[in-house]
Amino acid sequence: MADKPSSGEILGVPYNFERPSLGRLLSSYWQPDKGMLVEKPFGIGYTLNLANWRSWIVLAVAGGLYYQQQSARGAPAGDADEEATEDDDGPVEVIVDDD
Protein backbone atom coordinates (compact mmCIF):
# COMPACT_ATOMS: atom_id res chain seq x y z
CA MET A 1 0.00 0.00 0.00
CA ALA A 2 1.40 3.40 -0.99
CA ASP A 3 2.08 6.04 1.64
CA LYS A 4 -0.58 8.74 1.68
CA PRO A 5 0.66 12.33 1.90
CA SER A 6 0.11 13.89 5.32
CA SER A 7 -0.13 17.43 3.94
CA GLY A 8 -1.34 19.03 0.74
CA GLU A 9 -4.44 20.58 -0.84
CA ILE A 10 -7.83 19.25 -1.87
CA LEU A 11 -10.04 21.53 -3.97
CA GLY A 12 -7.95 24.53 -2.89
CA VAL A 13 -8.31 23.84 0.85
CA PRO A 14 -5.05 22.99 2.63
CA TYR A 15 -4.71 20.10 5.03
CA ASN A 16 -1.88 19.02 7.30
CA PHE A 17 -1.92 15.91 9.47
CA GLU A 18 1.78 15.82 10.32
CA ARG A 19 2.53 15.44 14.02
CA PRO A 20 2.36 18.96 15.50
CA SER A 21 5.30 20.47 17.35
CA LEU A 22 5.34 23.53 19.59
CA GLY A 23 7.67 25.42 17.25
CA ARG A 24 5.50 24.73 14.21
CA LEU A 25 2.35 25.77 16.10
CA LEU A 26 3.87 29.07 17.25
CA SER A 27 5.36 29.91 13.86
CA SER A 28 2.11 29.21 12.02
CA TYR A 29 0.00 31.57 14.18
CA TRP A 30 2.54 34.43 13.99
CA GLN A 31 3.55 35.22 10.39
CA PRO A 32 4.14 38.99 10.01
CA ASP A 33 4.80 38.73 6.25
CA LYS A 34 1.48 36.98 5.48
CA GLY A 35 -2.14 38.11 5.29
CA MET A 36 -4.94 37.73 7.82
CA LEU A 37 -5.50 34.01 7.14
CA VAL A 38 -2.77 31.38 7.18
CA GLU A 39 -2.82 27.60 6.79
CA LYS A 40 -3.60 25.69 9.97
CA PRO A 41 -0.61 23.95 11.56
CA PHE A 42 -2.73 20.83 12.12
CA GLY A 43 -6.05 19.95 10.53
CA ILE A 44 -8.02 21.26 7.57
CA GLY A 45 -8.40 24.85 6.40
CA TYR A 46 -7.17 28.24 7.54
CA THR A 47 -6.73 30.07 10.83
CA LEU A 48 -6.13 33.66 11.95
CA ASN A 49 -2.63 35.12 11.71
CA LEU A 50 -2.14 36.86 15.06
CA ALA A 51 0.61 39.07 13.60
CA ASN A 52 -2.01 40.85 11.46
CA TRP A 53 -4.01 43.67 13.06
CA ARG A 54 -7.21 42.63 11.26
CA SER A 55 -7.21 39.31 13.11
CA TRP A 56 -7.35 41.13 16.43
CA ILE A 57 -10.38 43.11 15.22
CA VAL A 58 -12.11 39.85 14.25
CA LEU A 59 -11.35 38.40 17.69
CA ALA A 60 -12.63 41.56 19.43
CA VAL A 61 -15.89 41.54 17.45
CA ALA A 62 -16.40 37.82 18.10
CA GLY A 63 -15.70 38.33 21.80
CA GLY A 64 -18.14 41.27 21.95
CA LEU A 65 -20.89 39.27 20.27
CA TYR A 66 -20.28 36.35 22.63
CA TYR A 67 -20.41 38.67 25.65
CA GLN A 68 -23.64 40.24 24.36
CA GLN A 69 -25.22 36.82 23.89
CA GLN A 70 -24.22 35.67 27.37
CA SER A 71 -25.48 38.86 29.02
CA ALA A 72 -28.82 38.59 27.17
CA ARG A 73 -29.39 35.15 28.69
CA GLY A 74 -29.15 36.62 32.17
CA ALA A 75 -31.72 39.38 31.50
CA PRO A 76 -34.24 40.27 34.27
CA ALA A 77 -37.48 38.24 34.49
CA GLY A 78 -39.70 41.19 33.47
CA ASP A 79 -37.98 41.67 30.12
CA ALA A 80 -40.36 41.55 27.11
CA ASP A 81 -37.96 39.44 25.02
CA GLU A 82 -37.83 36.76 27.69
CA GLU A 83 -41.64 36.62 27.89
CA ALA A 84 -41.81 36.02 24.13
CA THR A 85 -39.37 33.11 24.35
CA GLU A 86 -41.32 31.53 27.23
CA ASP A 87 -44.44 31.33 25.04
CA ASP A 88 -42.48 29.61 22.27
CA ASP A 89 -41.49 26.69 24.47
CA GLY A 90 -44.83 24.84 24.54
CA PRO A 91 -47.03 23.36 21.83
CA VAL A 92 -49.43 25.63 19.98
CA GLU A 93 -52.90 24.60 18.81
CA VAL A 94 -54.09 26.19 15.57
CA ILE A 95 -57.74 26.01 14.54
CA VAL A 96 -58.58 26.80 10.93
CA ASP A 97 -62.18 27.61 10.13
CA ASP A 98 -63.06 26.98 6.45
CA ASP A 99 -66.27 29.06 6.53
GROMACS .gro file of N, CA, C and O in nm:
model
  396
    1MET      N    1   0.084  -0.117   0.000
    1MET     CA    2   0.000   0.000   0.000
    1MET      C    3   0.089   0.124   0.000
    1MET      O    4   0.184   0.135   0.075
    2ALA      N    5   0.059   0.220  -0.086
    2ALA     CA    6   0.140   0.340  -0.099
    2ALA      C    7   0.116   0.433   0.019
    2ALA      O    8   0.008   0.437   0.077
    3ASP      N    9   0.222   0.506   0.056
    3ASP     CA   10   0.208   0.604   0.164
    3ASP      C   11   0.124   0.721   0.117
    3ASP      O   12   0.145   0.777   0.010
    4LYS      N   13   0.026   0.760   0.200
    4LYS     CA   14  -0.058   0.874   0.168
    4LYS      C   15   0.011   1.000   0.218
    4LYS      O   16   0.072   0.999   0.325
    5PRO      N   17   0.002   1.109   0.143
    5PRO     CA   18   0.066   1.233   0.190
    5PRO      C   19  -0.006   1.287   0.314
    5PRO      O   20  -0.128   1.281   0.324
    6SER      N   21   0.072   1.338   0.409
    6SER     CA   22   0.011   1.389   0.532
    6SER      C   23  -0.016   1.539   0.525
    6SER      O   24  -0.070   1.596   0.617
    7SER      N   25   0.020   1.601   0.414
    7SER     CA   26  -0.013   1.743   0.394
    7SER      C   27  -0.030   1.768   0.245
    7SER      O   28   0.026   1.698   0.162
    8GLY      N   29  -0.110   1.870   0.214
    8GLY     CA   30  -0.134   1.903   0.074
    8GLY      C   31  -0.258   1.990   0.060
    8GLY      O   32  -0.295   2.063   0.153
    9GLU      N   33  -0.323   1.980  -0.056
    9GLU     CA   34  -0.444   2.058  -0.084
    9GLU      C   35  -0.545   1.971  -0.155
    9GLU      O   36  -0.511   1.892  -0.240
   10ILE      N   37  -0.672   1.990  -0.117
   10ILE     CA   38  -0.783   1.925  -0.187
   10ILE      C   39  -0.883   2.034  -0.220
   10ILE      O   40  -0.933   2.103  -0.131
   11LEU      N   41  -0.911   2.052  -0.348
   11LEU     CA   42  -1.004   2.153  -0.397
   11LEU      C   43  -0.969   2.293  -0.345
   11LEU      O   44  -1.055   2.372  -0.310
   12GLY      N   45  -0.841   2.322  -0.333
   12GLY     CA   46  -0.795   2.453  -0.289
   12GLY      C   47  -0.793   2.474  -0.139
   12GLY      O   48  -0.757   2.581  -0.093
   13VAL      N   49  -0.832   2.373  -0.062
   13VAL     CA   50  -0.831   2.384   0.085
   13VAL      C   51  -0.712   2.304   0.138
   13VAL      O   52  -0.701   2.185   0.113
   14PRO      N   53  -0.623   2.370   0.213
   14PRO     CA   54  -0.505   2.299   0.263
   14PRO      C   55  -0.538   2.206   0.379
   14PRO      O   56  -0.631   2.229   0.455
   15TYR      N   57  -0.460   2.100   0.389
   15TYR     CA   58  -0.471   2.010   0.503
   15TYR      C   59  -0.330   1.972   0.547
   15TYR      O   60  -0.236   1.974   0.469
   16ASN      N   61  -0.317   1.941   0.675
   16ASN     CA   62  -0.188   1.902   0.730
   16ASN      C   63  -0.212   1.812   0.850
   16ASN      O   64  -0.266   1.856   0.951
   17PHE      N   65  -0.175   1.687   0.838
   17PHE     CA   66  -0.192   1.591   0.947
   17PHE      C   67  -0.059   1.540   0.998
   17PHE      O   68  -0.052   1.434   1.060
   18GLU      N   69   0.049   1.618   0.974
   18GLU     CA   70   0.178   1.582   1.032
   18GLU      C   71   0.172   1.604   1.183
   18GLU      O   72   0.096   1.688   1.231
   19ARG      N   73   0.252   1.530   1.256
   19ARG     CA   74   0.253   1.544   1.402
   19ARG      C   75   0.292   1.687   1.440
   19ARG      O   76   0.397   1.736   1.399
   20PRO      N   77   0.206   1.756   1.517
   20PRO     CA   78   0.236   1.896   1.550
   20PRO      C   79   0.349   1.908   1.652
   20PRO      O   80   0.365   1.824   1.740
   21SER      N   81   0.427   2.014   1.637
   21SER     CA   82   0.530   2.047   1.735
   21SER      C   83   0.504   2.188   1.785
   21SER      O   84   0.438   2.268   1.719
   22LEU      N   85   0.556   2.222   1.901
   22LEU     CA   86   0.534   2.353   1.959
   22LEU      C   87   0.590   2.463   1.870
   22LEU      O   88   0.526   2.565   1.847
   23GLY      N   89   0.707   2.442   1.814
   23GLY     CA   90   0.767   2.542   1.725
   23GLY      C   91   0.684   2.566   1.600
   23GLY      O   92   0.666   2.680   1.557
   24ARG      N   93   0.632   2.459   1.542
   24ARG     CA   94   0.550   2.473   1.421
   24ARG      C   95   0.418   2.542   1.454
   24ARG      O   96   0.368   2.623   1.377
   25LEU      N   97   0.359   2.512   1.570
   25LEU     CA   98   0.235   2.577   1.610
   25LEU      C   99   0.256   2.727   1.629
   25LEU      O  100   0.177   2.809   1.580
   26LEU      N  101   0.360   2.765   1.701
   26LEU     CA  102   0.387   2.907   1.725
   26LEU      C  103   0.419   2.982   1.596
   26LEU      O  104   0.371   3.093   1.574
   27SER      N  105   0.499   2.922   1.510
   27SER     CA  106   0.536   2.991   1.386
   27SER      C  107   0.420   3.001   1.288
   27SER      O  108   0.417   3.092   1.206
   28SER      N  109   0.323   2.913   1.297
   28SER     CA  110   0.211   2.921   1.202
   28SER      C  111   0.109   3.026   1.244
   28SER      O  112   0.040   3.081   1.160
   29TYR      N  113   0.096   3.055   1.373
   29TYR     CA  114   0.000   3.157   1.418
   29TYR      C  115   0.059   3.297   1.417
   29TYR      O  116  -0.013   3.394   1.437
   30TRP      N  117   0.190   3.312   1.399
   30TRP     CA  118   0.254   3.443   1.399
   30TRP      C  119   0.342   3.453   1.274
   30TRP      O  120   0.458   3.415   1.276
   31GLN      N  121   0.284   3.505   1.166
   31GLN     CA  122   0.355   3.522   1.039
   31GLN      C  123   0.339   3.666   0.992
   31GLN      O  124   0.244   3.697   0.920
   32PRO      N  125   0.429   3.757   1.034
   32PRO     CA  126   0.414   3.899   1.001
   32PRO      C  127   0.412   3.929   0.851
   32PRO      O  128   0.352   4.027   0.808
   33ASP      N  129   0.472   3.847   0.769
   33ASP     CA  130   0.480   3.873   0.625
   33ASP      C  131   0.360   3.819   0.547
   33ASP      O  132   0.354   3.833   0.427
   34LYS      N  133   0.266   3.756   0.615
   34LYS     CA  134   0.148   3.698   0.548
   34LYS      C  135   0.024   3.781   0.574
   34LYS      O  136   0.024   3.875   0.651
   35GLY      N  137  -0.087   3.742   0.513
   35GLY     CA  138  -0.214   3.811   0.529
   35GLY      C  139  -0.284   3.771   0.658
   35GLY      O  140  -0.225   3.716   0.750
   36MET      N  141  -0.416   3.799   0.661
   36MET     CA  142  -0.494   3.773   0.782
   36MET      C  143  -0.515   3.623   0.806
   36MET      O  144  -0.520   3.578   0.919
   37LEU      N  145  -0.529   3.545   0.701
   37LEU     CA  146  -0.550   3.401   0.714
   37LEU      C  147  -0.425   3.325   0.672
   37LEU      O  148  -0.363   3.358   0.570
   38VAL      N  149  -0.390   3.224   0.750
   38VAL     CA  150  -0.277   3.138   0.718
   38VAL      C  151  -0.322   2.993   0.731
   38VAL      O  152  -0.424   2.963   0.793
   39GLU      N  153  -0.247   2.902   0.671
   39GLU     CA  154  -0.282   2.760   0.679
   39GLU      C  155  -0.270   2.712   0.823
   39GLU      O  156  -0.181   2.753   0.897
   40LYS      N  157  -0.362   2.623   0.861
   40LYS     CA  158  -0.360   2.569   0.997
   40LYS      C  159  -0.236   2.480   1.014
   40LYS      O  160  -0.197   2.409   0.922
   41PRO      N  161  -0.178   2.481   1.134
   41PRO     CA  162  -0.061   2.395   1.156
   41PRO      C  163  -0.099   2.248   1.168
   41PRO      O  164  -0.017   2.160   1.147
   42PHE      N  165  -0.225   2.220   1.203
   42PHE     CA  166  -0.273   2.083   1.212
   42PHE      C  167  -0.422   2.083   1.181
   42PHE      O  168  -0.499   2.159   1.240
   43GLY      N  169  -0.464   2.004   1.087
   43GLY     CA  170  -0.605   1.995   1.053
   43GLY      C  171  -0.632   2.043   0.912
   43GLY      O  172  -0.545   2.043   0.826
   44ILE      N  173  -0.755   2.088   0.890
   44ILE     CA  174  -0.802   2.126   0.757
   44ILE      C  175  -0.840   2.273   0.757
   44ILE      O  176  -0.914   2.317   0.846
   45GLY      N  177  -0.795   2.348   0.658
   45GLY     CA  178  -0.840   2.485   0.640
   45GLY      C  179  -0.741   2.591   0.683
   45GLY      O  180  -0.619   2.571   0.682
   46TYR      N  181  -0.796   2.706   0.721
   46TYR     CA  182  -0.717   2.824   0.754
   46TYR      C  183  -0.745   2.867   0.897
   46TYR      O  184  -0.845   2.829   0.956
   47THR      N  185  -0.657   2.950   0.950
   47THR     CA  186  -0.673   3.007   1.083
   47THR      C  187  -0.627   3.152   1.080
   47THR      O  188  -0.570   3.198   0.981
   48LEU      N  189  -0.651   3.225   1.189
   48LEU     CA  190  -0.613   3.366   1.195
   48LEU      C  191  -0.463   3.380   1.219
   48LEU      O  192  -0.404   3.308   1.299
   49ASN      N  193  -0.403   3.476   1.152
   49ASN     CA  194  -0.263   3.512   1.171
   49ASN      C  195  -0.259   3.622   1.277
   49ASN      O  196  -0.301   3.735   1.252
   50LEU      N  197  -0.211   3.591   1.395
   50LEU     CA  198  -0.214   3.686   1.506
   50LEU      C  199  -0.114   3.800   1.489
   50LEU      O  200  -0.115   3.894   1.567
   51ALA      N  201  -0.030   3.796   1.388
   51ALA     CA  202   0.061   3.907   1.360
   51ALA      C  203  -0.007   4.014   1.276
   51ALA      O  204   0.049   4.121   1.256
   52ASN      N  205  -0.127   3.990   1.228
   52ASN     CA  206  -0.201   4.085   1.146
   52ASN      C  207  -0.304   4.156   1.232
   52ASN      O  208  -0.382   4.093   1.305
   53TRP      N  209  -0.311   4.288   1.222
   53TRP     CA  210  -0.401   4.367   1.306
   53TRP      C  211  -0.548   4.336   1.279
   53TRP      O  212  -0.632   4.346   1.367
   54ARG      N  213  -0.581   4.294   1.159
   54ARG     CA  214  -0.721   4.263   1.126
   54ARG      C  215  -0.771   4.141   1.204
   54ARG      O  216  -0.888   4.132   1.238
   55SER      N  217  -0.682   4.050   1.234
   55SER     CA  218  -0.721   3.931   1.311
   55SER      C  219  -0.764   3.970   1.451
   55SER      O  220  -0.857   3.911   1.506
   56TRP      N  221  -0.698   4.068   1.509
   56TRP     CA  222  -0.735   4.113   1.643
   56TRP      C  223  -0.871   4.181   1.642
   56TRP      O  224  -0.947   4.170   1.738
   57ILE      N  225  -0.905   4.250   1.534
   57ILE     CA  226  -1.038   4.311   1.522
   57ILE      C  227  -1.144   4.202   1.513
   57ILE      O  228  -1.250   4.210   1.578
   58VAL      N  229  -1.117   4.098   1.436
   58VAL     CA  230  -1.211   3.985   1.425
   58VAL      C  231  -1.231   3.920   1.562
   58VAL      O  232  -1.345   3.891   1.602
   59LEU      N  233  -1.124   3.900   1.636
   59LEU     CA  234  -1.135   3.840   1.769
   59LEU      C  235  -1.213   3.931   1.864
   59LEU      O  236  -1.293   3.882   1.945
   60ALA      N  237  -1.191   4.062   1.856
   60ALA     CA  238  -1.263   4.156   1.943
   60ALA      C  239  -1.412   4.157   1.912
   60ALA      O  240  -1.496   4.156   2.003
   61VAL      N  241  -1.448   4.156   1.784
   61VAL     CA  242  -1.589   4.154   1.745
   61VAL      C  243  -1.654   4.023   1.789
   61VAL      O  244  -1.765   4.023   1.844
   62ALA      N  245  -1.586   3.911   1.768
   62ALA     CA  246  -1.640   3.782   1.810
   62ALA      C  247  -1.657   3.777   1.962
   62ALA      O  248  -1.758   3.728   2.013
   63GLY      N  249  -1.560   3.829   2.035
   63GLY     CA  250  -1.570   3.833   2.180
   63GLY      C  251  -1.684   3.922   2.227
   63GLY      O  252  -1.756   3.889   2.321
   64GLY      N  253  -1.703   4.037   2.161
   64GLY     CA  254  -1.814   4.127   2.195
   64GLY      C  255  -1.949   4.063   2.169
   64GLY      O  256  -2.041   4.076   2.251
   65LEU      N  257  -1.963   3.995   2.057
   65LEU     CA  258  -2.089   3.927   2.027
   65LEU      C  259  -2.117   3.814   2.126
   65LEU      O  260  -2.230   3.794   2.169
   66TYR      N  261  -2.012   3.742   2.165
   66TYR     CA  262  -2.028   3.635   2.263
   66TYR      C  263  -2.069   3.692   2.398
   66TYR      O  264  -2.160   3.639   2.464
   67TYR      N  265  -2.007   3.802   2.438
   67TYR     CA  266  -2.041   3.867   2.565
   67TYR      C  267  -2.186   3.916   2.562
   67TYR      O  268  -2.260   3.900   2.659
   68GLN      N  269  -2.228   3.975   2.450
   68GLN     CA  270  -2.364   4.024   2.436
   68GLN      C  271  -2.465   3.909   2.446
   68GLN      O  272  -2.569   3.921   2.511
   69GLN      N  273  -2.433   3.797   2.384
   69GLN     CA  274  -2.522   3.682   2.389
   69GLN      C  275  -2.534   3.628   2.532
   69GLN      O  276  -2.642   3.594   2.578
   70GLN      N  277  -2.421   3.619   2.601
   70GLN     CA  278  -2.422   3.567   2.737
   70GLN      C  279  -2.496   3.661   2.832
   70GLN      O  280  -2.567   3.616   2.922
   71SER      N  281  -2.480   3.792   2.814
   71SER     CA  282  -2.548   3.886   2.902
   71SER      C  283  -2.698   3.891   2.873
   71SER      O  284  -2.778   3.918   2.961
   72ALA      N  285  -2.739   3.861   2.751
   72ALA     CA  286  -2.882   3.859   2.717
   72ALA      C  287  -2.952   3.739   2.782
   72ALA      O  288  -3.070   3.745   2.814
   73ARG      N  289  -2.880   3.632   2.803
   73ARG     CA  290  -2.939   3.515   2.869
   73ARG      C  291  -2.968   3.541   3.016
   73ARG      O  292  -3.058   3.482   3.072
   74GLY      N  293  -2.894   3.631   3.076
   74GLY     CA  294  -2.915   3.662   3.217
   74GLY      C  295  -3.000   3.785   3.238
   74GLY      O  296  -2.989   3.853   3.338
   75ALA      N  297  -3.088   3.819   3.142
   75ALA     CA  298  -3.172   3.938   3.150
   75ALA      C  299  -3.274   3.922   3.264
   75ALA      O  300  -3.311   3.811   3.301
   76PRO      N  301  -3.325   4.034   3.320
   76PRO     CA  302  -3.424   4.027   3.427
   76PRO      C  303  -3.553   3.957   3.383
   76PRO      O  304  -3.586   3.953   3.265
   77ALA      N  305  -3.628   3.904   3.479
   77ALA     CA  306  -3.748   3.824   3.449
   77ALA      C  307  -3.858   3.905   3.383
   77ALA      O  308  -3.940   3.851   3.311
   78GLY      N  309  -3.864   4.037   3.404
   78GLY     CA  310  -3.970   4.119   3.347
   78GLY      C  311  -3.941   4.166   3.206
   78GLY      O  312  -4.019   4.243   3.150
   79ASP      N  313  -3.835   4.123   3.146
   79ASP     CA  314  -3.798   4.167   3.012
   79ASP      C  315  -3.897   4.112   2.909
   79ASP      O  316  -3.937   3.996   2.913
   80ALA      N  317  -3.937   4.195   2.812
   80ALA     CA  318  -4.036   4.155   2.711
   80ALA      C  319  -3.983   4.045   2.621
   80ALA      O  320  -4.057   3.957   2.579
   81ASP      N  321  -3.853   4.047   2.589
   81ASP     CA  322  -3.796   3.944   2.502
   81ASP      C  323  -3.802   3.808   2.569
   81ASP      O  324  -3.827   3.707   2.504
   82GLU      N  325  -3.781   3.804   2.699
   82GLU     CA  326  -3.783   3.676   2.769
   82GLU      C  327  -3.925   3.621   2.774
   82GLU      O  328  -3.946   3.501   2.763
   83GLU      N  329  -4.026   3.708   2.788
   83GLU     CA  330  -4.164   3.662   2.789
   83GLU      C  331  -4.200   3.600   2.655
   83GLU      O  332  -4.272   3.501   2.649
   84ALA      N  333  -4.151   3.656   2.546
   84ALA     CA  334  -4.181   3.602   2.413
   84ALA      C  335  -4.119   3.464   2.396
   84ALA      O  336  -4.179   3.376   2.337
   85THR      N  337  -4.000   3.442   2.451
   85THR     CA  338  -3.937   3.311   2.435
   85THR      C  339  -4.003   3.207   2.524
   85THR      O  340  -4.003   3.091   2.491
   86GLU      N  341  -4.062   3.248   2.638
   86GLU     CA  342  -4.132   3.153   2.723
   86GLU      C  343  -4.255   3.098   2.654
   86GLU      O  344  -4.288   2.981   2.669
   87ASP      N  345  -4.325   3.179   2.576
   87ASP     CA  346  -4.444   3.133   2.504
   87ASP      C  347  -4.408   3.036   2.392
   87ASP      O  348  -4.489   2.953   2.354
   88ASP      N  349  -4.289   3.045   2.339
   88ASP     CA  350  -4.248   2.961   2.227
   88ASP      C  351  -4.208   2.821   2.271
   88ASP      O  352  -4.190   2.733   2.188
   89ASP      N  353  -4.197   2.797   2.402
   89ASP     CA  354  -4.149   2.669   2.447
   89ASP      C  355  -4.252   2.557   2.437
   89ASP      O  356  -4.217   2.442   2.417
   90GLY      N  357  -4.381   2.588   2.451
   90GLY     CA  358  -4.483   2.484   2.454
   90GLY      C  359  -4.549   2.465   2.319
   90GLY      O  360  -4.529   2.540   2.225
   91PRO      N  361  -4.631   2.360   2.309
   91PRO     CA  362  -4.703   2.336   2.183
   91PRO      C  363  -4.811   2.442   2.161
   91PRO      O  364  -4.863   2.501   2.254
   92VAL      N  365  -4.843   2.464   2.036
   92VAL     CA  366  -4.943   2.563   1.998
   92VAL      C  367  -5.052   2.493   1.918
   92VAL      O  368  -5.024   2.416   1.827
   93GLU      N  369  -5.178   2.518   1.954
   93GLU     CA  370  -5.290   2.460   1.881
   93GLU      C  371  -5.345   2.565   1.785
   93GLU      O  372  -5.374   2.677   1.825
   94VAL      N  373  -5.358   2.528   1.659
   94VAL     CA  374  -5.409   2.619   1.557
   94VAL      C  375  -5.538   2.560   1.503
   94VAL      O  376  -5.542   2.447   1.459
   95ILE      N  377  -5.644   2.642   1.507
   95ILE     CA  378  -5.774   2.601   1.454
   95ILE      C  379  -5.804   2.682   1.330
   95ILE      O  380  -5.804   2.804   1.333
   96VAL      N  381  -5.830   2.613   1.219
   96VAL     CA  382  -5.858   2.680   1.093
   96VAL      C  383  -6.005   2.658   1.061
   96VAL      O  384  -6.052   2.544   1.050
   97ASP      N  385  -6.077   2.767   1.043
   97ASP     CA  386  -6.218   2.761   1.013
   97ASP      C  387  -6.234   2.783   0.862
   97ASP      O  388  -6.192   2.886   0.810
   98ASP      N  389  -6.292   2.689   0.790
   98ASP     CA  390  -6.306   2.698   0.645
   98ASP      C  391  -6.428   2.779   0.602
   98ASP      O  392  -6.451   2.795   0.483
   99ASP      N  393  -6.505   2.830   0.691
   99ASP     CA  394  -6.627   2.906   0.653
   99ASP      C  395  -6.596   3.036   0.590
   99ASP      O  396  -6.529   3.120   0.607
   0.00000   0.00000   0.00000
